[in-house]
Short mmCIF file of C-alpha atoms in Angstrom, two decimals:
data_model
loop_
_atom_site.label_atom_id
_atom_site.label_comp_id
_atom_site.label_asym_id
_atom_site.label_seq_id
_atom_site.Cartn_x
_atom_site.Cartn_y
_atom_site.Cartn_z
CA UNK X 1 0.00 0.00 0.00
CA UNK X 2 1.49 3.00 -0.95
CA UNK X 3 0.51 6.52 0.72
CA UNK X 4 -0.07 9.85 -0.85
CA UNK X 5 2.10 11.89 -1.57
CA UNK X 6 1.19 15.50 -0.26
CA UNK X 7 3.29 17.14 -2.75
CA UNK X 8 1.79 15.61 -5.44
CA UNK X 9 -1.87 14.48 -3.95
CA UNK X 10 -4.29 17.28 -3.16
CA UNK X 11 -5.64 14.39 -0.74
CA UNK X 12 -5.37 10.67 -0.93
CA UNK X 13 -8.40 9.66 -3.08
CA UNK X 14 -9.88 6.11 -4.17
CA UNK X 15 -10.32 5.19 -7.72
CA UNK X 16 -14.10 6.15 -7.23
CA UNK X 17 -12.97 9.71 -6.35
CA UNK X 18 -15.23 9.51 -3.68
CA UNK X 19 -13.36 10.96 0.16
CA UNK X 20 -14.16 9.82 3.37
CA UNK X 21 -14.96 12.88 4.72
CA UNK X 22 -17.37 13.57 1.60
CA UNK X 23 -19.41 9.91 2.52
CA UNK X 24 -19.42 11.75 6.23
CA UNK X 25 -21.15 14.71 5.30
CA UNK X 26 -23.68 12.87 2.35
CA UNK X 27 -24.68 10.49 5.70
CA UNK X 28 -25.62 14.13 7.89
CA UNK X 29 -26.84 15.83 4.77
CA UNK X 30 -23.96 18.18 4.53
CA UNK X 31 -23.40 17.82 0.94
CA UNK X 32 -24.34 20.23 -2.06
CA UNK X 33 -27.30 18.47 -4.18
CA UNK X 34 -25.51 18.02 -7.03
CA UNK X 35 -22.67 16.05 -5.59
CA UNK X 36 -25.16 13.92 -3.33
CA UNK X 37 -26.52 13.52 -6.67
CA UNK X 38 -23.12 12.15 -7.99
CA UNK X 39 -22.58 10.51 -5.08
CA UNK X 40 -25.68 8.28 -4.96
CA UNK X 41 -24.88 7.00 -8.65
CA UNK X 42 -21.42 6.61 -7.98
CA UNK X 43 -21.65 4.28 -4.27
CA UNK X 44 -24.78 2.18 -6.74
CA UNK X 45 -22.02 0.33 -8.10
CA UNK X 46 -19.12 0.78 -5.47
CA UNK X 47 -18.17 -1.60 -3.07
CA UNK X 48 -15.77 1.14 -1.13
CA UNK X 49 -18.64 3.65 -0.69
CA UNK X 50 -20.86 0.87 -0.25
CA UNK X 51 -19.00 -0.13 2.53
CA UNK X 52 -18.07 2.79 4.35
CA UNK X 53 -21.67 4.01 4.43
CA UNK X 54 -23.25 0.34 5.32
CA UNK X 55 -20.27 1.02 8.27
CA UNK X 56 -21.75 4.97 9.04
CA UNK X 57 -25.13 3.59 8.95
CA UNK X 58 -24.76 0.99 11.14
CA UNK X 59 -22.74 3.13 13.62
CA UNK X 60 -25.58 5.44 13.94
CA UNK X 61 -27.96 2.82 14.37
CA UNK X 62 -25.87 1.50 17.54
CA UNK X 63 -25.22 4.78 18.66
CA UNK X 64 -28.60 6.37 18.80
CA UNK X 65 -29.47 2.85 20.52
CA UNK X 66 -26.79 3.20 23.36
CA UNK X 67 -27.79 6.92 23.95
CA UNK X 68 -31.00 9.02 24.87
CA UNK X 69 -31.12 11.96 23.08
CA UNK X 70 -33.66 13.96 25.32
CA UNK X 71 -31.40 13.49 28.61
CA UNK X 72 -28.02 13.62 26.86
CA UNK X 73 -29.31 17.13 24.90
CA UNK X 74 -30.46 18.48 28.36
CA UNK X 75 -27.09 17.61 30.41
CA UNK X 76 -25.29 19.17 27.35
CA UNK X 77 -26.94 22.25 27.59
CA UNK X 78 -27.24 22.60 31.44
CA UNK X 79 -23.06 22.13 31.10
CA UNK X 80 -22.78 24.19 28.55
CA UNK X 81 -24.98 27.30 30.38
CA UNK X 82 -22.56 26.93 33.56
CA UNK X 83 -19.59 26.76 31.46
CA UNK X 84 -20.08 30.02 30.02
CA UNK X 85 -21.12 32.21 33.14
CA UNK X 86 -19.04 30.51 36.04
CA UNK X 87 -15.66 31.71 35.81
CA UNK X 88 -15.46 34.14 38.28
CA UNK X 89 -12.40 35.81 37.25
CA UNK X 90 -14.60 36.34 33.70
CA UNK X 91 -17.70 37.71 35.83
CA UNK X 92 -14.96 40.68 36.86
CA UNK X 93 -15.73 43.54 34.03
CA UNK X 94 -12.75 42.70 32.02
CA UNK X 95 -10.92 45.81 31.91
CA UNK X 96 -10.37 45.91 35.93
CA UNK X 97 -9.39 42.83 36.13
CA UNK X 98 -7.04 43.30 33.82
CA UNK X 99 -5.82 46.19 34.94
CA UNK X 100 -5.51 44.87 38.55
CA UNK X 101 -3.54 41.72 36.80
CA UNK X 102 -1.68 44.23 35.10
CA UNK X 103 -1.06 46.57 38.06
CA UNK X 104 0.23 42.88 39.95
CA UNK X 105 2.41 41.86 37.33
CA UNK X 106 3.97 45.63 36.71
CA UNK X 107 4.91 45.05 40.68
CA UNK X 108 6.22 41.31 39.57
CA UNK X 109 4.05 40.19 42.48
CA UNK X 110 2.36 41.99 45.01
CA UNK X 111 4.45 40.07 47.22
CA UNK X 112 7.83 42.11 46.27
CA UNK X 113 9.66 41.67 49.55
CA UNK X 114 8.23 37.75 49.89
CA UNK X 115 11.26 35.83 51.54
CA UNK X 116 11.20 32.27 51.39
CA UNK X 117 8.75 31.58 54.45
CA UNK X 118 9.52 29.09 57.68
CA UNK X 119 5.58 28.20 57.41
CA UNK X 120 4.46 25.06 56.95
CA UNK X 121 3.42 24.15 53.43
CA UNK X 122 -0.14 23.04 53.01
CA UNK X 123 0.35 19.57 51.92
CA UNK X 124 -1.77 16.16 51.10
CA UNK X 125 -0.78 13.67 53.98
CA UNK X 126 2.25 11.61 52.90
CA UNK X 127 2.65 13.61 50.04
CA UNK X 128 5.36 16.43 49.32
CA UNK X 129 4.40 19.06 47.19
CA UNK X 130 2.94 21.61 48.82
CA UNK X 131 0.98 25.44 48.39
CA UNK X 132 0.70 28.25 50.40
CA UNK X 133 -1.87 31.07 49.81
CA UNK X 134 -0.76 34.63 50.99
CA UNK X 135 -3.32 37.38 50.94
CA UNK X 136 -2.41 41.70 50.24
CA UNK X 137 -2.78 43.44 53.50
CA UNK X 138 -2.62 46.87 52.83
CA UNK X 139 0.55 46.12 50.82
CA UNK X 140 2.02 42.94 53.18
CA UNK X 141 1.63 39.82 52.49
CA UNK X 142 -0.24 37.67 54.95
CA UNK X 143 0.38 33.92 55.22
CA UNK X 144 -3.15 32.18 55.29
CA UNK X 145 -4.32 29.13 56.91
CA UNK X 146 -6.52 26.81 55.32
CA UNK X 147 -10.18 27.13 57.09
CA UNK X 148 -9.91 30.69 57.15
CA UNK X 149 -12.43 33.44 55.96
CA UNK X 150 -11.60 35.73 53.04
CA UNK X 151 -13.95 38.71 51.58
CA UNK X 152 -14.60 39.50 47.73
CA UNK X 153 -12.18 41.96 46.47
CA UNK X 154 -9.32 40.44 48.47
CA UNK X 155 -6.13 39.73 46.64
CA UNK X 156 -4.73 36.02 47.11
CA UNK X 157 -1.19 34.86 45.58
CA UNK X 158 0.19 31.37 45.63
CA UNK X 159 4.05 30.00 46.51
CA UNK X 160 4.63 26.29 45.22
CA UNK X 161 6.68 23.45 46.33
CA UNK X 162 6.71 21.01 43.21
CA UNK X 163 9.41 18.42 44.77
CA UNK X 164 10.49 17.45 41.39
CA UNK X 165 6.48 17.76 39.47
CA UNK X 166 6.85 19.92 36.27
CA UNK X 167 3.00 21.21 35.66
CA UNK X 168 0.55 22.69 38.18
CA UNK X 169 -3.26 23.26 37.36
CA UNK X 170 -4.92 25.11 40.12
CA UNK X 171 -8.46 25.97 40.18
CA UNK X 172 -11.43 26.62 42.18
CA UNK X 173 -14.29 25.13 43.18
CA UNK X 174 -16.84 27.60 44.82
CA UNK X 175 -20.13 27.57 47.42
CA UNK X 176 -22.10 26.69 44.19
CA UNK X 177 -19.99 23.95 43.05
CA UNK X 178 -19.08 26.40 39.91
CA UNK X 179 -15.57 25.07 38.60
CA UNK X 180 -12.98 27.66 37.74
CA UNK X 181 -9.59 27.64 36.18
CA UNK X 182 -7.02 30.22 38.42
CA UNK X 183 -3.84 28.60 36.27
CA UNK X 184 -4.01 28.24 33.48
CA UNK X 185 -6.35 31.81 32.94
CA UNK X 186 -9.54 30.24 30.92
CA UNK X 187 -9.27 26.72 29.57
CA UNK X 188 -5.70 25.29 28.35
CA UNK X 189 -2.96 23.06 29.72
CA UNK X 190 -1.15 22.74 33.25
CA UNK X 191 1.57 25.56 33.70
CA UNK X 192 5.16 24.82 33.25
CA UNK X 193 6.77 25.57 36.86
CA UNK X 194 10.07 25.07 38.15
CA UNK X 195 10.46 21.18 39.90
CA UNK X 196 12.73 21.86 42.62
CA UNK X 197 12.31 24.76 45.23
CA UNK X 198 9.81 26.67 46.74
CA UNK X 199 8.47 29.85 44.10
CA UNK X 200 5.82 32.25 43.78
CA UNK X 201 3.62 32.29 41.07
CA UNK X 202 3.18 35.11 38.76
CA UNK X 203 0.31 36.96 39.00
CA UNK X 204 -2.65 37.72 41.37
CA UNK X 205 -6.42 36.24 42.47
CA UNK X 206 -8.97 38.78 42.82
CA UNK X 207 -11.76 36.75 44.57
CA UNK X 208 -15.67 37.13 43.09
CA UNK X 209 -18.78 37.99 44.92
CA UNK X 210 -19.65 34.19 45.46
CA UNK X 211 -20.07 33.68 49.03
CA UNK X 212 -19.90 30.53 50.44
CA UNK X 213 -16.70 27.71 51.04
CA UNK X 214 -14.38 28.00 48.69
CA UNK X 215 -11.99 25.54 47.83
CA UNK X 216 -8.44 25.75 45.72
CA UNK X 217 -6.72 22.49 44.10
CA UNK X 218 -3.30 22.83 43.03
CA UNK X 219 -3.03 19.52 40.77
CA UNK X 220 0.29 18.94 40.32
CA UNK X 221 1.38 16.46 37.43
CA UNK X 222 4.54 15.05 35.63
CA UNK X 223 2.91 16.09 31.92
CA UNK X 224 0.44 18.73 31.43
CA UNK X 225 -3.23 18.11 32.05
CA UNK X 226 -6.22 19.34 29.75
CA UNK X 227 -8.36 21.54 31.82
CA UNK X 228 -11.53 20.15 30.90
CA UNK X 229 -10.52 16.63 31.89
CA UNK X 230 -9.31 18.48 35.54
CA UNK X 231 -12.93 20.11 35.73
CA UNK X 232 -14.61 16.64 34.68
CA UNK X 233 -12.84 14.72 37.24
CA UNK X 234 -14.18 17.62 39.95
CA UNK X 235 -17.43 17.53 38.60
CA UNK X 236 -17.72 13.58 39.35
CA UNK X 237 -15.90 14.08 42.58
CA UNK X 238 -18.59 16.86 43.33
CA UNK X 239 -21.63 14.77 42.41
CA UNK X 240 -20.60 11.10 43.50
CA UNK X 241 -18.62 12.25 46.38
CA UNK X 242 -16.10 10.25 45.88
CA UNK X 243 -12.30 10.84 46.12
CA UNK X 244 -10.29 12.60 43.75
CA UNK X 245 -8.26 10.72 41.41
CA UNK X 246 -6.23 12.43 38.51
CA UNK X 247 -4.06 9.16 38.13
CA UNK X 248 -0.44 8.11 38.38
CA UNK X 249 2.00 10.99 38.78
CA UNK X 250 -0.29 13.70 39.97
CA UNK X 251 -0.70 14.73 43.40
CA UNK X 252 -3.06 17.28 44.91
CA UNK X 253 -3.21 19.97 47.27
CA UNK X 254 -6.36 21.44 49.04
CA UNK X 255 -6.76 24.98 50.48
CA UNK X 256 -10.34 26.02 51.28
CA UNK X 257 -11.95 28.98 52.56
CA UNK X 258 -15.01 30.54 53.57
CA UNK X 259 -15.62 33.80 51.14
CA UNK X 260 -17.66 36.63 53.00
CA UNK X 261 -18.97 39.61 52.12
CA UNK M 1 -26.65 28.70 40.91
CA UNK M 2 -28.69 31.05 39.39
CA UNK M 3 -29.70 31.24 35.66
CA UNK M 4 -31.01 33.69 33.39
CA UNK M 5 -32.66 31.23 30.69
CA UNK M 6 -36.98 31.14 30.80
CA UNK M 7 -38.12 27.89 30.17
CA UNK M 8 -39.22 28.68 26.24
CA UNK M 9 -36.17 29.91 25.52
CA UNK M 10 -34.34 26.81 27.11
CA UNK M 11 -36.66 24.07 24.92
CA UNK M 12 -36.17 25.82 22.35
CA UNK M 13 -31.99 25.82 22.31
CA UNK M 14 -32.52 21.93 24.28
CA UNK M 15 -34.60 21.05 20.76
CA UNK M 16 -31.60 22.43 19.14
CA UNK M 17 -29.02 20.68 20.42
CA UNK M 18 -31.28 17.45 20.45
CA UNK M 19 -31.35 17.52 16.61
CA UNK M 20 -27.54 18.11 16.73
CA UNK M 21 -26.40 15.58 18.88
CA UNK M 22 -29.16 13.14 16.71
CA UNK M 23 -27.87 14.69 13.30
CA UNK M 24 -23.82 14.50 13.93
CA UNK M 25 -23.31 12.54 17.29
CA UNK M 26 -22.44 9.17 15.68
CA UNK M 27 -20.30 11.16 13.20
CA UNK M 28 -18.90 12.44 16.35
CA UNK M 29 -18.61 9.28 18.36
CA UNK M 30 -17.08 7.36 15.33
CA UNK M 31 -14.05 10.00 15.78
CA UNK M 32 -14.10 9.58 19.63
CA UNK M 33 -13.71 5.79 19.43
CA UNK M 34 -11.51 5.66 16.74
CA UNK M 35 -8.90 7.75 19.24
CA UNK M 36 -9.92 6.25 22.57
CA UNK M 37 -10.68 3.06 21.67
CA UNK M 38 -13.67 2.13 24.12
CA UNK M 39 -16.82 2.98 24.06
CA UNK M 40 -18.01 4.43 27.53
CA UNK M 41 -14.62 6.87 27.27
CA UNK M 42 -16.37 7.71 23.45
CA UNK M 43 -19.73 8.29 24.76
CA UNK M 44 -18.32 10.50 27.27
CA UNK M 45 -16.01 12.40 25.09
CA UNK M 46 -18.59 12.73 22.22
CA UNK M 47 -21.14 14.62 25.14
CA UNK M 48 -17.67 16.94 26.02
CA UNK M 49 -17.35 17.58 22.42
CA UNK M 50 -20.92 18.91 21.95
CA UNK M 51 -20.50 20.91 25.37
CA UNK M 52 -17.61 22.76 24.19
CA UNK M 53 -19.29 23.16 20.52
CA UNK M 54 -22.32 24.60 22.64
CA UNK M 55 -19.92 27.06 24.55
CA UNK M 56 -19.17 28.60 20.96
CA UNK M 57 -22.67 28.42 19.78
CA UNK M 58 -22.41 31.57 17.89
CA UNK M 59 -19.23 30.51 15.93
CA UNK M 60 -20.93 27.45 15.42
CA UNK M 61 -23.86 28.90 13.58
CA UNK M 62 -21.85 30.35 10.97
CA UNK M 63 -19.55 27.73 10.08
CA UNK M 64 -20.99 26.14 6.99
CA UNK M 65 -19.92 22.70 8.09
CA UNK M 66 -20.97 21.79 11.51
CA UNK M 67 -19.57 18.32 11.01
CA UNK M 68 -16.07 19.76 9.97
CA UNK M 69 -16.28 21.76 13.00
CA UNK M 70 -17.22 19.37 15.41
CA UNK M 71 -14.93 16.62 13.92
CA UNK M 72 -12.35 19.23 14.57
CA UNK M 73 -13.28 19.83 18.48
CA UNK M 74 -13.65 16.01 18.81
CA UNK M 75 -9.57 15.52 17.48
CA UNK M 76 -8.43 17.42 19.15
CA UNK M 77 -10.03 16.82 22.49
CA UNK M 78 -9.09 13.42 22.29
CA UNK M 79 -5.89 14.19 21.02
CA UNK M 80 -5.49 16.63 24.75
CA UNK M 81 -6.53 13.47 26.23
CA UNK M 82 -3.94 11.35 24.77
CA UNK M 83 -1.31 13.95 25.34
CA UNK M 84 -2.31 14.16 29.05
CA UNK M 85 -1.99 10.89 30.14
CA UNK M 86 0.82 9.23 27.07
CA UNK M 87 1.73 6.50 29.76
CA UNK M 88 -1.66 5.40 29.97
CA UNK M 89 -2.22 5.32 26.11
CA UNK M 90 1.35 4.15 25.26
CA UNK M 91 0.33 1.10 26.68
CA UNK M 92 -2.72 0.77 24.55
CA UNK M 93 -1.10 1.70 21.34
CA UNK M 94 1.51 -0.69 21.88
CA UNK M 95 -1.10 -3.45 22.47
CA UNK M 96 -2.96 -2.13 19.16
CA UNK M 97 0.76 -2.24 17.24
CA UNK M 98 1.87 -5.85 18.18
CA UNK M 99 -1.95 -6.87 16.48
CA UNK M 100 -1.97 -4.88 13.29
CA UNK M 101 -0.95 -7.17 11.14
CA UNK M 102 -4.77 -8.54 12.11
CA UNK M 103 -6.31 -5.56 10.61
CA UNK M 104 -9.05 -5.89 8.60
CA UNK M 105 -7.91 -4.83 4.85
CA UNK M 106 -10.23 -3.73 2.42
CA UNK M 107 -9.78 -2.55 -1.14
CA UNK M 108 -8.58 1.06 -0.58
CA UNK M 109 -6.18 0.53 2.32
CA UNK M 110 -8.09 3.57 4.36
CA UNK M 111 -8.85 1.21 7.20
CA UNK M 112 -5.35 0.19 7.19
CA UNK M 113 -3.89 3.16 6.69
CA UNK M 114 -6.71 4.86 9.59
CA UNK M 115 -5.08 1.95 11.93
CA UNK M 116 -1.54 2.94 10.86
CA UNK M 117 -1.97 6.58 11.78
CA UNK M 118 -3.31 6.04 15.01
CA UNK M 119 -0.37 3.39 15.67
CA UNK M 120 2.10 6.42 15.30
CA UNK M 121 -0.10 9.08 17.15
CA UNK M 122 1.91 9.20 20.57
CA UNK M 123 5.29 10.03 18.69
CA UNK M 124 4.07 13.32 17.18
CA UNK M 125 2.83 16.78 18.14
CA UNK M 126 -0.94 17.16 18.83
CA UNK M 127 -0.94 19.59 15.36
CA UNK M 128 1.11 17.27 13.39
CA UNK M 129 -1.18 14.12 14.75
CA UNK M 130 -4.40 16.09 13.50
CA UNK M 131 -3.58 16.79 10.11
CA UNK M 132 -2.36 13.60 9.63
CA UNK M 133 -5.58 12.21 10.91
CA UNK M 134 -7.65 14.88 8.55
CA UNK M 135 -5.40 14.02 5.27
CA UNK M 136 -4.75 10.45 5.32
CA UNK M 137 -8.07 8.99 7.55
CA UNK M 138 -10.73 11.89 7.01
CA UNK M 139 -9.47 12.05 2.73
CA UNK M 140 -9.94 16.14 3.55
CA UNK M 141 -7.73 18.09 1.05
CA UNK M 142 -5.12 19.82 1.65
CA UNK M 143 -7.17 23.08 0.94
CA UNK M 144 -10.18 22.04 3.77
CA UNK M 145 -7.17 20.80 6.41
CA UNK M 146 -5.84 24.71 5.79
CA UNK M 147 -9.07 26.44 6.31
CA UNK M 148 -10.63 24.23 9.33
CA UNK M 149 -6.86 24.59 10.79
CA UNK M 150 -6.43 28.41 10.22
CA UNK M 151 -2.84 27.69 9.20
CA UNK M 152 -1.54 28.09 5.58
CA UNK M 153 -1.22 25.07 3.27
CA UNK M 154 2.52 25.57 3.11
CA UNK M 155 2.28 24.84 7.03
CA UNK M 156 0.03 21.84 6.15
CA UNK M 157 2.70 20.44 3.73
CA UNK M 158 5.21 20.64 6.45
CA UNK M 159 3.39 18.93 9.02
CA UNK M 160 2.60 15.75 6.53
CA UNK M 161 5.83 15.48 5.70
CA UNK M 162 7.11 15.21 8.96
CA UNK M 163 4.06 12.70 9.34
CA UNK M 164 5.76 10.15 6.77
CA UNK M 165 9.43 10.84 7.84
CA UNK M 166 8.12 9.58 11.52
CA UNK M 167 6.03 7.19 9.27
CA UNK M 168 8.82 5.72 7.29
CA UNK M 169 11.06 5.39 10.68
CA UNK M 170 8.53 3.43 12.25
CA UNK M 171 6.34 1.13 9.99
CA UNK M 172 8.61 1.32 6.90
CA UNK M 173 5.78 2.33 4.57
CA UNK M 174 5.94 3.38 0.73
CA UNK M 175 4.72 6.61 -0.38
CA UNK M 176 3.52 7.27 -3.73
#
């Protein structure tokens, strides 16, 4: 079997002339009527169309069998309508919150003067990475504990121990159960951060109007996880209750708080 | 958590997404399992897929191929997922690779060649991995892979080539 040659083929293409992709699209209807046209005479006497679309076919058929479409269309949209109003760094008009990132990262952190602290990490038990959350007193930095109260508007920072992890995802889980990203900003991949030593990370929190616990996970992992598969871990750890598991060579840190007005 | 959706409004978008999902989801799923290789992980992915197409409703109306677009999402969420976790998939792959000579062949070679490309996923870069996928599985042309991409067709070139150079190291095949 011999493949195509890209700078010779346009696209691979059977002897019938008739692409994969264009069988896809005559199956949902995509096509333009006069090459379904084309395309119905040609697959007549085809055994490659013929058997690509008796395989379509048939995967529709068990597909549309092993899935209601009523419940599956209504948990698609009830995800997709939290999605797009729960990040609470996006529910922050976008031009102050940008311009309080802006005004933290002009400063390099708000935490200019942060010394390597004797504090504790917050760790998982028998684990060793670790996170510490430091909120802008009037200019200081304050050390938090975990369990503590913060109010909206207050300005959090993180320092990370990654004890020899290469990516961190940390995000948010608030009084609603609403899922945020905090690193990456928006949807993406774990951060790159340095494996060995204790650092700050760039940047500052500026923490929403949702009241309630709060809690932070700093996932730390060996490659870089996909955000979405993060949140969709937390959202089955939310609804079944059960522990959180993002697999081998990860390990997690919790910080929670209560947020107050 | 509060909403700002009334009820009509919400059957009305639910109806839409119903005839969506009915319309494209095995299109969908087909592309899910053909990456993840089992079927609850397809179901699964093929309902994030439609999620994130939701998110960009808008976008979504506009495009004048929905499947194009949502085979697109679907790659290249699995392909996140494969990157995420290559231990986990390594280990499938290699299972997969030590049976292809079982493959099913048929008169074109596209299931073969489909079964090839995914045998060589985990040693190139999501991008590369994709157009691959879209030229030598999905038959798109280099013209649609540009256009669905947003990269130039100079780009696309590159990234095929450096498909069969990885393709030729690996499974030794013959390109026309």
């Amino acid at each position: 079997m011999k493949w195509a040659n890209p700078d010779l083929a346009e696209s691979p293409r059977p002897d019938c002339g008739v692409r994969l992709i264009e069988l896809e699209r005559y199956v949902c209807g995509e096509l333009q009527e006069t090459r379904r046209q084309e395309i119905d005479k040609i697959q007549r006497d085809c055994l490659h169309c013929q058997t690509a679309l008796s395989r379509m076919n048939q995967d529709e058929r068990a597909f549309l069998d092993a899935v209601n479409v009523a419940t599956q269309s209504a948990q698609i949209l009830q995800r997709s309508e939290r999605l797009a109003s729960t990040s609470w760094l996006a529910r922050l008009p976008l031009r102050p919150w940008v311009a309080a990132l802006t005004m933290a990262m002009a400063m390099v952190f708000f935490l200019p003067n942060l010394q390597e602290s004797d504090a504790p990490m917050n760790r998982t038990k028998g684990h060793s990475v670790g996170l510490q959350v430091y909120q802008n007193v009037d200019g200081q930095a304050e050390l938090l504990s975990s369990g503590g109260r913060l109010s909206e508007g207050a300005q959090i920072q993180f320092r990370y121990q990654a004890h020899g992890f290469s990516y961190v995802m940390i995000v948010s889980v608030d009084g609603q159960n609403v899922i945020s990203s905090l690193y990456p900003a928006g949807s993406g991949s774990s951060i790159a951060i340095q494996s060995e030593g204790s650092h700050v990370l760039e940047g500052s929190i500026i923490l929403d109007d949702a009241l309630g616990e709060e809690r932070i996970y700093a996932v730390y992992s060996k490659q870089a996880l996909d955000y979405h598969e993060v949140e969709a871990q937390l959202r089955q750890a939310i609804e079944t209750h059960q522990a959180l598991n993002f697999g081998r060579d990860t390990e997690l840190v919790q910080f929670s708080f209560e947020k107050v007005k | 958590m509060q909403t700002t959706s009334t009820p009509g409004r919400d059957l009305t978008k639910r109806e839409e997404i119903a005839e969506l999902y009915r319309r494209y989801g095995a299109a969908v799923n087909r592309r899910c399992r053909y990456f993840l290789q089992n079927e609850q992980d397809a179901l699964d992915a093929t309902q994030e897929v439609f999620v994130k197409a939701m998110k960009n409703i808008e976008r979504f109306r506009q495009d004048s191929s929905h499947l194009t677009w949502l085979i697109k999402i679907a790659t290249n969420h699995c392909l996140n997922r494969i990157a995420s976790n290559r231990a986990k998939w390594r280990e499938k792959y290699k299972e997969f690779a030590k049976h292809k000579s079982e493959i099913e062949a048929d008169d074109t070679g596209q299931l073969e060649r489909a079964q090839m490309v995914k045998a060589l996923l985990l040693q190139l870069d999501s991008q590369t991995a994709a157009i691959a996928v879209y030229y030598y599985v999905d038959e798109m042309t280099q013209q649609e892979i540009a256009e669905s991409c947003d990269i130039s067709l100079p780009t696309v070139r590159k990234r095929l080539k450096k498909f069969l150079r990885v393709a030729q190291k690996e499974l030794g095949l013959e390109v026309g």
